[in-house]
Amino acid sequence: MRVSQIWRSVFTCSIIYIFMAAAANTSVDANASEKQAPLKASTAASTVDQRSLEELEVLARTGDAGANYTLGVRYAKGLGVSADPIKAFSRMRSAAHQGHPDAQTAVGLYYLFGTGTKASPQDAVKWLSSAATRGNIEAQGILAEIYFYGTGGTAKNRKEALKWAVAAAKQGDPESQYNLAVLYSQDDAKTANHAEAVKWYKAAANQGHLDAQMQVAVAYLEGHGVTPDFNEAYRWLKPLAKQGNSSAQTRLGFMYQNGKVPGQSAGSSRAEICFYRAAKQGNPEAAVQFRRFASENPGFAEAIAAASISTPNNTMTQGEWAMPQLANCE
């Protein structure tokens, strides 16, 4: 679950994503909206984004939700007009009243941040709920977090948070799947459901969500929600470590060190390679392990040109942090 301190950037990105998608292909948004709500069809949905401001205004006056939404996008992003958050909000609100789910989501975010209008958490929840009920994944995911964290004075409500997180996750959104897994795993010891958490971590991981992949690996390492399986843990950690994930490299280092990697005996030199790679990125735990190894194996340390690296807890004076002869941690 994304922490509340970064909500503004998360929601800003959500607005930008919605706007960019609309600007790139308004017909996609219009078609999606028609499936989710009984909107008045645009007379030229596939070309509305290419029309002049005057033509869009004419369409909007006929009650065309897609035209109002596109005008909102234009004013929000300054596409062919001067950016104007007040006009953007006005157009989005018109489209929202006409049942356009993406516009309803945008209006909810405008109210949440007080952009183009006075901030109103209550109105934000109202419009996000309307969009979420119509199946808008973005709105569902945001509502889940609002109820989970109690944002903007909204009362925390685990039941509502779970309801909307499940709705978005079941639509296949990997970020929502990850958030749902975190929600299940962050409950207290009596109510946490680690099996469900792993299920949704896997769903997100299989779609390429890197944080979810790491959590699946940890679950197999520690037996949270699944039977411990070092082969599976290694399978998930290896590609992450190869991509440079320092946490995965450190975990893999300990697996090599303790003989938990298939076909490798305890104390494999690959443990030090993994610790080295992670320490190079400033991972303090890996730095401690590599420093210990270097002090116990002067021949290894001497093979590396003198250099230094600072970490939050240690300053190491052994190691050249771009040593080409060291293999990747994998």
CSV table of C-alpha atoms in Angstrom, one decimal:
chain,number,residue,atom,x,y,z
A,1,MET,CA,0.0,0.0,0.0
A,2,ARG,CA,1.4,3.4,-0.9
A,3,VAL,CA,2.1,5.5,2.1
A,4,SER,CA,-0.1,8.6,2.8
A,5,GLN,CA,2.9,11.0,2.6
A,6,ILE,CA,3.1,10.5,-1.2
A,7,TRP,CA,-0.6,10.7,-2.0
A,8,ARG,CA,-0.3,14.0,-3.7
A,9,SER,CA,2.2,12.7,-6.2
A,10,VAL,CA,0.3,9.5,-6.7
A,11,PHE,CA,-3.0,11.3,-7.4
A,12,THR,CA,-1.3,13.9,-9.6
A,13,CYS,CA,0.2,11.0,-11.6
A,14,SER,CA,-3.3,9.5,-11.8
A,15,ILE,CA,-4.8,12.7,-13.2
A,16,ILE,CA,-1.9,13.1,-15.7
A,17,TYR,CA,-2.4,9.4,-16.8
A,18,ILE,CA,-6.1,9.9,-17.3
A,19,PHE,CA,-5.5,13.1,-19.3
A,20,MET,CA,-2.7,11.8,-21.4
A,21,ALA,CA,-4.7,8.7,-22.3
A,22,ALA,CA,-7.6,10.9,-23.3
A,23,ALA,CA,-5.5,13.2,-25.3
A,24,ALA,CA,-3.8,10.3,-27.1
A,25,ASN,CA,-7.0,8.5,-28.0
A,26,THR,CA,-10.3,10.0,-27.0
A,27,SER,CA,-12.2,7.4,-28.8
A,28,VAL,CA,-10.9,4.7,-26.4
A,29,ASP,CA,-12.1,6.7,-23.4
A,30,ALA,CA,-15.5,7.3,-25.1
A,31,ASN,CA,-16.0,3.7,-25.9
A,32,ALA,CA,-15.0,2.6,-22.4
A,33,SER,CA,-17.4,5.1,-20.9
A,34,GLU,CA,-20.3,3.9,-23.1
A,35,LYS,CA,-19.8,0.4,-21.7
A,36,GLN,CA,-19.8,1.6,-18.1
A,37,ALA,CA,-22.5,4.2,-18.3
A,38,PRO,CA,-25.4,5.2,-20.5
A,39,LEU,CA,-23.7,8.2,-22.0
A,40,LYS,CA,-25.0,10.3,-24.9
A,41,ALA,CA,-22.9,9.1,-27.8
A,42,SER,CA,-20.6,11.5,-29.5
A,43,THR,CA,-21.4,12.2,-33.2
A,44,ALA,CA,-17.7,11.8,-34.0
A,45,ALA,CA,-16.0,10.1,-31.1
A,46,SER,CA,-13.0,8.9,-33.1
A,47,THR,CA,-12.1,12.4,-34.2
A,48,VAL,CA,-13.3,14.6,-31.4
A,49,ASP,CA,-9.8,15.2,-30.1
A,50,GLN,CA,-8.8,16.7,-33.4
A,51,ARG,CA,-11.7,19.1,-33.6
A,52,SER,CA,-11.4,22.8,-33.0
A,53,LEU,CA,-12.3,24.4,-29.7
A,54,GLU,CA,-15.4,25.9,-31.3
A,55,GLU,CA,-16.6,22.5,-32.6
A,56,LEU,CA,-16.0,20.9,-29.2
A,57,GLU,CA,-18.0,23.7,-27.6
A,58,VAL,CA,-20.9,23.0,-30.0
A,59,LEU,CA,-20.8,19.3,-29.1
A,60,ALA,CA,-20.6,20.1,-25.4
A,61,ARG,CA,-23.7,22.2,-25.6
A,62,THR,CA,-25.7,19.3,-27.0
A,63,GLY,CA,-24.9,17.3,-23.9
A,64,ASP,CA,-21.9,15.3,-25.3
A,65,ALA,CA,-20.0,14.0,-22.3
A,66,GLY,CA,-17.0,13.1,-24.3
A,67,ALA,CA,-16.7,16.6,-25.7
A,68,ASN,CA,-17.0,18.1,-22.2
A,69,TYR,CA,-14.3,15.7,-21.0
A,70,THR,CA,-12.0,16.5,-23.9
A,71,LEU,CA,-12.4,20.2,-23.2
A,72,GLY,CA,-11.5,19.5,-19.6
A,73,VAL,CA,-8.4,17.6,-20.8
A,74,ARG,CA,-7.4,20.5,-23.0
A,75,TYR,CA,-7.8,23.1,-20.3
A,76,ALA,CA,-6.0,20.9,-17.8
A,77,LYS,CA,-3.0,20.2,-20.0
A,78,GLY,CA,-2.9,23.4,-22.1
A,79,LEU,CA,-3.5,21.6,-25.3
A,80,GLY,CA,-4.3,24.2,-27.9
A,81,VAL,CA,-5.4,26.6,-25.2
A,82,SER,CA,-3.9,28.3,-22.1
A,83,ALA,CA,-3.9,25.9,-19.2
A,84,ASP,CA,-6.8,26.9,-16.9
A,85,PRO,CA,-7.6,24.6,-13.9
A,86,ILE,CA,-10.8,26.4,-13.2
A,87,LYS,CA,-12.1,25.9,-16.7
A,88,ALA,CA,-10.8,22.3,-16.7
A,89,PHE,CA,-12.7,21.6,-13.5
A,90,SER,CA,-15.9,23.1,-14.9
A,91,ARG,CA,-15.8,21.0,-18.0
A,92,MET,CA,-14.9,17.9,-16.1
A,93,ARG,CA,-17.7,18.5,-13.7
A,94,SER,CA,-20.2,18.9,-16.6
A,95,ALA,CA,-19.0,15.5,-18.0
A,96,ALA,CA,-19.1,14.0,-14.6
A,97,HIS,CA,-22.8,15.0,-14.1
A,98,GLN,CA,-23.4,13.4,-17.5
A,99,GLY,CA,-22.1,10.1,-16.2
A,100,HIS,CA,-18.6,10.0,-17.6
A,101,PRO,CA,-16.5,7.8,-15.2
A,102,ASP,CA,-13.1,9.2,-16.1
A,103,ALA,CA,-14.4,12.7,-15.6
A,104,GLN,CA,-15.9,11.7,-12.3
A,105,THR,CA,-12.6,10.3,-11.2
A,106,ALA,CA,-10.9,13.6,-12.2
A,107,VAL,CA,-13.5,15.7,-10.4
A,108,GLY,CA,-12.9,13.6,-7.3
A,109,LEU,CA,-9.2,14.3,-7.5
A,110,TYR,CA,-9.8,18.0,-8.1
A,111,TYR,CA,-11.9,18.2,-5.0
A,112,LEU,CA,-9.3,16.2,-3.0
A,113,PHE,CA,-6.5,18.6,-3.9
A,114,GLY,CA,-8.6,21.8,-4.2
A,115,THR,CA,-7.4,22.3,-7.8
A,116,GLY,CA,-9.6,24.6,-9.8
A,117,THR,CA,-12.1,24.5,-6.9
A,118,LYS,CA,-12.3,24.6,-3.1
A,119,ALA,CA,-11.0,21.4,-1.5
A,120,SER,CA,-13.8,19.1,-0.3
A,121,PRO,CA,-12.9,15.6,0.9
A,122,GLN,CA,-16.6,14.8,1.1
A,123,ASP,CA,-17.2,15.7,-2.5
A,124,ALA,CA,-14.0,13.9,-3.5
A,125,VAL,CA,-15.3,10.7,-2.0
A,126,LYS,CA,-18.8,11.3,-3.6
A,127,TRP,CA,-17.4,11.5,-7.1
A,128,LEU,CA,-14.8,8.8,-6.7
A,129,SER,CA,-17.5,6.5,-5.4
A,130,SER,CA,-19.7,7.2,-8.4
A,131,ALA,CA,-16.8,6.4,-10.8
A,132,ALA,CA,-15.8,3.4,-8.8
A,133,THR,CA,-19.3,2.0,-8.9
A,134,ARG,CA,-19.2,2.4,-12.7
A,135,GLY,CA,-16.0,0.2,-12.7
A,136,ASN,CA,-13.3,2.9,-13.0
A,137,ILE,CA,-10.2,1.1,-11.7
A,138,GLU,CA,-8.3,4.3,-10.8
A,139,ALA,CA,-11.2,5.5,-8.7
A,140,GLN,CA,-11.5,2.1,-7.0
A,141,GLY,CA,-7.8,2.1,-6.1
A,142,ILE,CA,-7.8,5.6,-4.8
A,143,LEU,CA,-11.0,5.0,-2.7
A,144,ALA,CA,-9.3,2.0,-1.1
A,145,GLU,CA,-6.4,4.1,0.0
A,146,ILE,CA,-8.6,6.9,1.3
A,147,TYR,CA,-10.5,4.5,3.5
A,148,PHE,CA,-7.4,2.7,4.5
A,149,TYR,CA,-5.5,5.8,5.6
A,150,GLY,CA,-8.4,8.1,6.5
A,151,THR,CA,-7.3,10.8,4.1
A,152,GLY,CA,-8.7,14.3,4.3
A,153,GLY,CA,-10.6,13.6,7.5
A,154,THR,CA,-12.5,10.6,6.0
A,155,ALA,CA,-13.1,8.1,8.7
A,156,LYS,CA,-10.9,5.0,8.3
A,157,ASN,CA,-13.0,2.0,7.2
A,158,ARG,CA,-11.2,-1.3,6.6
A,159,LYS,CA,-14.4,-2.8,5.1
A,160,GLU,CA,-14.7,-0.1,2.5
A,161,ALA,CA,-11.0,-0.2,1.8
A,162,LEU,CA,-11.0,-3.9,1.3
A,163,LYS,CA,-14.2,-3.7,-0.9
A,164,TRP,CA,-12.6,-1.2,-3.4
A,165,ALA,CA,-9.2,-2.8,-3.3
A,166,VAL,CA,-10.7,-6.1,-4.2
A,167,ALA,CA,-12.8,-4.5,-7.0
A,168,ALA,CA,-9.8,-3.0,-8.6
A,169,ALA,CA,-7.6,-6.0,-8.1
A,170,LYS,CA,-10.1,-8.3,-9.7
A,171,GLN,CA,-10.1,-6.1,-12.8
A,172,GLY,CA,-6.4,-7.0,-13.2
A,173,ASP,CA,-4.7,-3.8,-12.1
A,174,PRO,CA,-1.3,-4.8,-10.8
A,175,GLU,CA,-0.9,-1.8,-8.5
A,176,SER,CA,-4.3,-2.5,-6.9
A,177,GLN,CA,-3.4,-6.2,-6.6
A,178,TYR,CA,-0.2,-5.2,-4.8
A,179,ASN,CA,-2.0,-2.8,-2.5
A,180,LEU,CA,-4.6,-5.4,-1.7
A,181,ALA,CA,-1.9,-7.9,-0.7
A,182,VAL,CA,-0.3,-5.3,1.5
A,183,LEU,CA,-3.7,-4.6,3.1
A,184,TYR,CA,-4.1,-8.3,3.9
A,185,SER,CA,-0.5,-8.6,5.2
A,186,GLN,CA,-0.6,-5.5,7.4
A,187,ASP,CA,-3.5,-6.5,9.6
A,188,ASP,CA,-2.7,-7.5,13.1
A,189,ALA,CA,-1.6,-11.0,14.0
A,190,LYS,CA,-5.2,-12.2,14.6
A,191,THR,CA,-6.7,-11.0,11.3
A,192,ALA,CA,-3.8,-11.0,8.8
A,193,ASN,CA,-4.4,-13.3,5.9
A,194,HIS,CA,-1.0,-14.1,4.5
A,195,ALA,CA,-2.3,-16.7,2.1
A,196,GLU,CA,-4.5,-14.1,0.5
A,197,ALA,CA,-1.7,-11.7,0.5
A,198,VAL,CA,0.6,-14.1,-1.3
A,199,LYS,CA,-2.2,-14.8,-3.8
A,200,TRP,CA,-2.4,-11.1,-4.8
A,201,TYR,CA,1.3,-10.5,-4.6
A,202,LYS,CA,1.7,-13.3,-7.2
A,203,ALA,CA,-1.0,-11.8,-9.4
A,204,ALA,CA,0.8,-8.5,-9.5
A,205,ALA,CA,4.2,-10.2,-9.7
A,206,ASN,CA,3.1,-12.2,-12.8
A,207,GLN,CA,2.3,-8.8,-14.5
A,208,GLY,CA,5.8,-7.5,-13.8
A,209,HIS,CA,5.3,-5.6,-10.6
A,210,LEU,CA,8.8,-5.5,-9.1
A,211,ASP,CA,7.8,-4.9,-5.5
A,212,ALA,CA,5.3,-7.7,-5.7
A,213,GLN,CA,8.0,-10.0,-7.1
A,214,MET,CA,10.2,-9.2,-4.1
A,215,GLN,CA,7.4,-9.9,-1.7
A,216,VAL,CA,6.7,-13.3,-3.3
A,217,ALA,CA,10.3,-14.2,-2.9
A,218,VAL,CA,10.3,-13.1,0.8
A,219,ALA,CA,7.1,-15.2,1.4
A,220,TYR,CA,8.8,-18.3,0.1
A,221,LEU,CA,11.9,-17.6,2.1
A,222,GLU,CA,10.1,-17.0,5.4
A,223,GLY,CA,7.0,-19.1,4.9
A,224,HIS,CA,4.4,-16.3,5.1
A,225,GLY,CA,1.2,-17.7,3.6
A,226,VAL,CA,3.0,-20.5,1.8
A,227,THR,CA,5.2,-23.4,2.6
A,228,PRO,CA,8.9,-22.3,2.7
A,229,ASP,CA,10.4,-23.2,-0.7
A,230,PHE,CA,14.0,-22.0,-1.3
A,231,ASN,CA,13.8,-23.1,-5.0
A,232,GLU,CA,10.9,-20.7,-5.5
A,233,ALA,CA,12.5,-18.0,-3.5
A,234,TYR,CA,15.6,-18.3,-5.7
A,235,ARG,CA,13.5,-18.3,-8.8
A,236,TRP,CA,12.0,-14.9,-7.9
A,237,LEU,CA,15.1,-13.4,-6.4
A,238,LYS,CA,17.5,-14.2,-9.3
A,239,PRO,CA,16.0,-11.9,-12.0
A,240,LEU,CA,15.5,-9.1,-9.5
A,241,ALA,CA,19.2,-9.4,-8.3
A,242,LYS,CA,20.4,-9.4,-11.9
A,243,GLN,CA,18.4,-6.2,-12.5
A,244,GLY,CA,20.3,-4.6,-9.7
A,245,ASN,CA,17.7,-4.7,-6.8
A,246,SER,CA,19.9,-4.4,-3.8
A,247,SER,CA,17.4,-6.0,-1.4
A,248,ALA,CA,17.2,-9.0,-3.7
A,249,GLN,CA,21.0,-9.1,-4.0
A,250,THR,CA,21.3,-9.1,-0.2
A,251,ARG,CA,18.7,-11.8,0.3
A,252,LEU,CA,20.4,-13.9,-2.4
A,253,GLY,CA,23.7,-13.3,-0.7
A,254,PHE,CA,22.4,-14.8,2.6
A,255,MET,CA,20.9,-17.7,0.6
A,256,TYR,CA,24.3,-18.5,-0.9
A,257,GLN,CA,26.0,-18.0,2.5
A,258,ASN,CA,23.7,-20.5,4.2
A,259,GLY,CA,23.6,-23.1,1.5
A,260,LYS,CA,19.9,-22.4,0.5
A,261,VAL,CA,20.5,-22.0,-3.2
A,262,PRO,CA,19.8,-25.2,-5.3
A,263,GLY,CA,23.1,-26.9,-6.2
A,264,GLN,CA,25.3,-24.6,-4.1
A,265,SER,CA,27.0,-25.5,-0.8
A,266,ALA,CA,27.1,-23.1,2.1
A,267,GLY,CA,29.7,-20.4,1.9
A,268,SER,CA,29.7,-20.0,-1.9
A,269,SER,CA,31.8,-17.1,-3.1
A,270,ARG,CA,28.7,-15.9,-4.9
A,271,ALA,CA,27.5,-14.8,-1.5
A,272,GLU,CA,30.2,-12.2,-1.4
A,273,ILE,CA,29.6,-11.2,-5.0
A,274,CYS,CA,25.9,-10.5,-4.1
A,275,PHE,CA,26.9,-8.6,-1.0
A,276,TYR,CA,29.4,-6.6,-3.0
A,277,ARG,CA,26.8,-5.7,-5.6
A,278,ALA,CA,24.3,-4.6,-3.0
A,279,ALA,CA,26.9,-2.8,-0.9
A,280,LYS,CA,27.9,-0.8,-4.0
A,281,GLN,CA,24.4,0.6,-4.0
A,282,GLY,CA,24.6,1.6,-0.3
A,283,ASN,CA,22.7,-1.4,1.2
A,284,PRO,CA,24.0,-1.2,4.9
A,285,GLU,CA,23.3,-4.9,5.6
A,286,ALA,CA,25.2,-6.1,2.6
A,287,ALA,CA,28.0,-3.6,3.4
A,288,VAL,CA,28.5,-5.2,6.8
A,289,GLN,CA,28.6,-8.7,5.3
A,290,PHE,CA,31.1,-7.7,2.6
A,291,ARG,CA,33.3,-5.8,5.0
A,292,ARG,CA,33.4,-8.8,7.3
A,293,PHE,CA,34.3,-11.1,4.4
A,294,ALA,CA,37.0,-8.7,3.1
A,295,SER,CA,38.6,-8.5,6.6
A,296,GLU,CA,38.7,-12.3,6.9
A,297,ASN,CA,40.0,-12.8,3.3
A,298,PRO,CA,42.9,-10.3,2.7
A,299,GLY,CA,43.7,-12.0,-0.6
A,300,PHE,CA,40.3,-11.2,-1.9
A,301,ALA,CA,40.5,-7.6,-0.6
A,302,GLU,CA,43.9,-7.1,-2.1
A,303,ALA,CA,42.6,-8.2,-5.4
A,304,ILE,CA,40.4,-5.1,-5.4
A,305,ALA,CA,41.9,-1.6,-5.7
A,306,ALA,CA,41.5,0.6,-2.7
A,307,ALA,CA,38.4,2.7,-2.7
A,308,SER,CA,35.8,3.8,-0.2
A,309,ILE,CA,32.0,3.7,0.1
A,310,SER,CA,29.8,5.4,2.6
A,311,THR,CA,26.6,3.8,3.9
A,312,PRO,CA,24.2,4.9,6.6
A,313,ASN,CA,26.0,2.8,9.1
A,314,ASN,CA,29.5,2.1,7.8
A,315,THR,CA,32.4,3.5,5.9
A,316,MET,CA,34.3,0.8,4.0
A,317,THR,CA,37.8,1.3,2.8
A,318,GLN,CA,38.1,-2.0,0.9
A,319,GLY,CA,36.7,-2.5,-2.5
A,320,GLU,CA,36.7,-1.0,-5.9
A,321,TRP,CA,33.0,-0.7,-6.6
A,322,ALA,CA,33.2,-1.3,-10.3
A,323,MET,CA,35.4,-4.3,-10.3
A,324,PRO,CA,34.9,-5.9,-13.8
A,325,GLN,CA,36.1,-9.4,-12.9
A,326,LEU,CA,33.3,-9.9,-10.4
A,327,ALA,CA,30.3,-11.7,-11.9
A,328,ASN,CA,26.7,-10.6,-11.5
A,329,CYS,CA,24.8,-11.7,-8.4
A,330,GLU,CA,22.4,-14.3,-9.8
